[in-house]
Tab-separated table of C-alpha atoms in Angstrom:
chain	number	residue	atom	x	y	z
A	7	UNK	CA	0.000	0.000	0.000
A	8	UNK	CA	3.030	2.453	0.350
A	9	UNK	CA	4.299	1.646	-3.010
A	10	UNK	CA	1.076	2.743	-4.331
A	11	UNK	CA	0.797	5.891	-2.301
A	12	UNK	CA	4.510	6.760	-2.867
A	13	UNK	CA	3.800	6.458	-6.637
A	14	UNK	CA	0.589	8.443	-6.590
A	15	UNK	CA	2.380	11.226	-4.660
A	16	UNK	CA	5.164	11.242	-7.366
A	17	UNK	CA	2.336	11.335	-10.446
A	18	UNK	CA	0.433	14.230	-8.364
A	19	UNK	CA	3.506	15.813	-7.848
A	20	UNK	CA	4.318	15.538	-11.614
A	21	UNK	CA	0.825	16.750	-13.437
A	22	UNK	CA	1.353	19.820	-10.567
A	23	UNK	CA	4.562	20.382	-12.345
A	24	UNK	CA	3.530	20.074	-15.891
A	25	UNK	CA	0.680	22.402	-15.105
A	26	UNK	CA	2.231	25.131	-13.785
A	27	UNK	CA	4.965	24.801	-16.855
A	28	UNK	CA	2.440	25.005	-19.077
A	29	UNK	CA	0.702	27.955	-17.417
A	30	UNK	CA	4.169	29.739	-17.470
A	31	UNK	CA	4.487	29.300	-20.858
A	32	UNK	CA	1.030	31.303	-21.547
A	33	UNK	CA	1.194	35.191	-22.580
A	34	UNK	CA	-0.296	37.597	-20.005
A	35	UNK	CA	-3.235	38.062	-21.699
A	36	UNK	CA	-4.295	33.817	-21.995
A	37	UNK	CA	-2.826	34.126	-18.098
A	38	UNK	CA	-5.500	36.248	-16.960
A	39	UNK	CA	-8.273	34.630	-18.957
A	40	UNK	CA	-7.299	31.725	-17.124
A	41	UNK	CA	-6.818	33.051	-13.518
A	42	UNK	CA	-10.134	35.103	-13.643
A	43	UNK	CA	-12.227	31.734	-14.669
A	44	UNK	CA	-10.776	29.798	-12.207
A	45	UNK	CA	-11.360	32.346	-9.442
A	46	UNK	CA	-14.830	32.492	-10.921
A	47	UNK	CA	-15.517	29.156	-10.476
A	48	UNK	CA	-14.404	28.646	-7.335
A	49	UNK	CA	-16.438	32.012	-6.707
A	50	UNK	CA	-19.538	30.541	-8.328
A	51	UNK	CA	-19.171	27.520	-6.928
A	52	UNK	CA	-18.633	28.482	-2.849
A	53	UNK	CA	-20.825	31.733	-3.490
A	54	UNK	CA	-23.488	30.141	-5.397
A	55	UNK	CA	-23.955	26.326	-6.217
A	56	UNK	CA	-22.931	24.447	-2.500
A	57	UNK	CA	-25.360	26.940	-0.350
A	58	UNK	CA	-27.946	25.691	-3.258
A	59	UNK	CA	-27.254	22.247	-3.190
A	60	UNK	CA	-26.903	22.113	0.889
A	61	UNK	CA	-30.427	23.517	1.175
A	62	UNK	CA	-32.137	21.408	-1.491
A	63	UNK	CA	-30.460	18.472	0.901
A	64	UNK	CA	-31.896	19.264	3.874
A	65	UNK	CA	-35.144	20.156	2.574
A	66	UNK	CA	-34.982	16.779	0.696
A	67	UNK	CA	-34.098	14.968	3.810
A	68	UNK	CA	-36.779	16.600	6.225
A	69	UNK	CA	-39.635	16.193	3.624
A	70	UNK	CA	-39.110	12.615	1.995
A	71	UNK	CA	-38.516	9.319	3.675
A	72	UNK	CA	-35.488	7.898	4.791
A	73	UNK	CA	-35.755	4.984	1.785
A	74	UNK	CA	-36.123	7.974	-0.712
A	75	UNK	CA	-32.751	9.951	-0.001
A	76	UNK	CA	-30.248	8.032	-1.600
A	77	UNK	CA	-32.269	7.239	-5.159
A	78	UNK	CA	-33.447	11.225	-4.854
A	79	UNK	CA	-29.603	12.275	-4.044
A	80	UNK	CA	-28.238	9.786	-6.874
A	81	UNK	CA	-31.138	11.530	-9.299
A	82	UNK	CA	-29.897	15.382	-8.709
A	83	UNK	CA	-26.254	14.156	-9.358
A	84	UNK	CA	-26.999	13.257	-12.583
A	85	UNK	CA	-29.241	15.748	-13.514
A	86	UNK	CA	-26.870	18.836	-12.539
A	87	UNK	CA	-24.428	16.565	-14.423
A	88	UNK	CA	-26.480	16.158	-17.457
A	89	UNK	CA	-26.787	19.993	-17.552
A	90	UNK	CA	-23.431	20.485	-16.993
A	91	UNK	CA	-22.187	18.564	-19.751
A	92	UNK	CA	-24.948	19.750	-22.387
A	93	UNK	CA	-24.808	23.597	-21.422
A	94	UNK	CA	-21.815	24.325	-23.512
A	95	UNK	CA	-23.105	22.181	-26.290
A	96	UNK	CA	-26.847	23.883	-26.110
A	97	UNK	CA	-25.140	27.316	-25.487
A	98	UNK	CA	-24.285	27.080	-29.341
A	99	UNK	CA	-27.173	27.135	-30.468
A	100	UNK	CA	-26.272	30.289	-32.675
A	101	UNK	CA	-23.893	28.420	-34.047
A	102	UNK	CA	-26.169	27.114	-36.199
A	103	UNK	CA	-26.975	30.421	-38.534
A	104	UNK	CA	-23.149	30.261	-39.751
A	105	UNK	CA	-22.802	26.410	-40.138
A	106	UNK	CA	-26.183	24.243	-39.998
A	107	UNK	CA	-23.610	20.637	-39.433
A	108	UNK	CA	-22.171	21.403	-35.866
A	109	UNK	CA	-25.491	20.453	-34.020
A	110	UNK	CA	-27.414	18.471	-36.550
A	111	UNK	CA	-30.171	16.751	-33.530
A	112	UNK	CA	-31.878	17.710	-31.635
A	113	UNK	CA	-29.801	18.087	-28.023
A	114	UNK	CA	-32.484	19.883	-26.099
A	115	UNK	CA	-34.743	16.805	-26.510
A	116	UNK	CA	-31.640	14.274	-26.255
A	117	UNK	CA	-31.202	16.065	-22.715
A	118	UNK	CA	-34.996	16.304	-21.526
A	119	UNK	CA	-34.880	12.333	-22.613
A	120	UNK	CA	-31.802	11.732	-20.549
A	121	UNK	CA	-33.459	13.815	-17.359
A	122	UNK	CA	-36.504	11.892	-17.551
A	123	UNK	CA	-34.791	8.447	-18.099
A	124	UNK	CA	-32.276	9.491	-15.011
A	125	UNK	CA	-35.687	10.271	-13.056
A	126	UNK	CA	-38.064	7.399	-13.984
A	127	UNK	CA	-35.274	5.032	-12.851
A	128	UNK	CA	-35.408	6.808	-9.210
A	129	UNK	CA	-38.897	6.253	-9.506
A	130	UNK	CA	-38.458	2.619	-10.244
A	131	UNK	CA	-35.902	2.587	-7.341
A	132	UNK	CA	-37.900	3.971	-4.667
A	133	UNK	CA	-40.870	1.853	-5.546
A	134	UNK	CA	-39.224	-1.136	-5.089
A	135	UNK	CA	-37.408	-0.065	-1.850
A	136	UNK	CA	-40.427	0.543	-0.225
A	137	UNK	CA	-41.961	-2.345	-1.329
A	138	UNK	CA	-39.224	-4.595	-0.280
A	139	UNK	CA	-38.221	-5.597	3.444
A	140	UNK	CA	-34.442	-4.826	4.991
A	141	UNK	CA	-33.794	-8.143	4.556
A	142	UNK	CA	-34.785	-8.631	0.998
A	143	UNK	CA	-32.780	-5.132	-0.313
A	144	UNK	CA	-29.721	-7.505	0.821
């Protein structure tokens, strides 16, 4: 097990090298750009999404029952992830005036598929765990 933790040390310790190299190599203009969205994220992140998601969480877990919260926890992680991944994708939509190949489907009906897929299998889940004993979940 210390191998393995000596080794990932070394490879964190590495990629923390490369990364700063390659941010050093980076004009002062590309530099910026790059500080000010990570800043931002962490900004939007601490400032914005975690109070969010903390009070969606305890309002989950004082309304629904105990057998819903992980299949109702498990459903918003994918969903935020979902949105996540198909923002930047949706976000170019304007895109298509200028060249009518980069999005050729339909991704806002891909993604409300996806959602409600994600969300009829907590549905499924729940049913069955509160249909089921203790000792037949195991």
């Amino acid at each position: 097990m210390t191998v393995i933790r000596v080794l990932l040390i070394a490879l964190g310790l590495w990629l923390g090298w490369y990364g700063i190299s390659l941010l050093l190599d980076m004009n002062p203009v590309d530099l910026r750009s790059v500080a000010l969205w990570f800043a931002g994220g962490i900004l939007l992140h601490d400032g914005v999404f975690a109070p969010i998601a903390a009070t969606l969480g305890v309002a989950a877990r004082r309304m629904l029952p105990a057998s819903w919260w992980a299949p109702v926890a498990c459903g918003a992680v994918c969903t935020v992830t979902l949105l996540l991944i198909a923002v930047p994708v949706i976000g170019r939509a304007g895109a298509l005036r200028t060249n009518p190949t980069i999005l050729d489907r339909d991704y806002v009906l891909g993604l409300l598929i996806s959602i409600a897929m994600v969300w009829a299998l907590v549905i499924a889940i729940t049913i069955r765990r509160t249909r089921t004993t203790p000792a037949e979940i195991s």
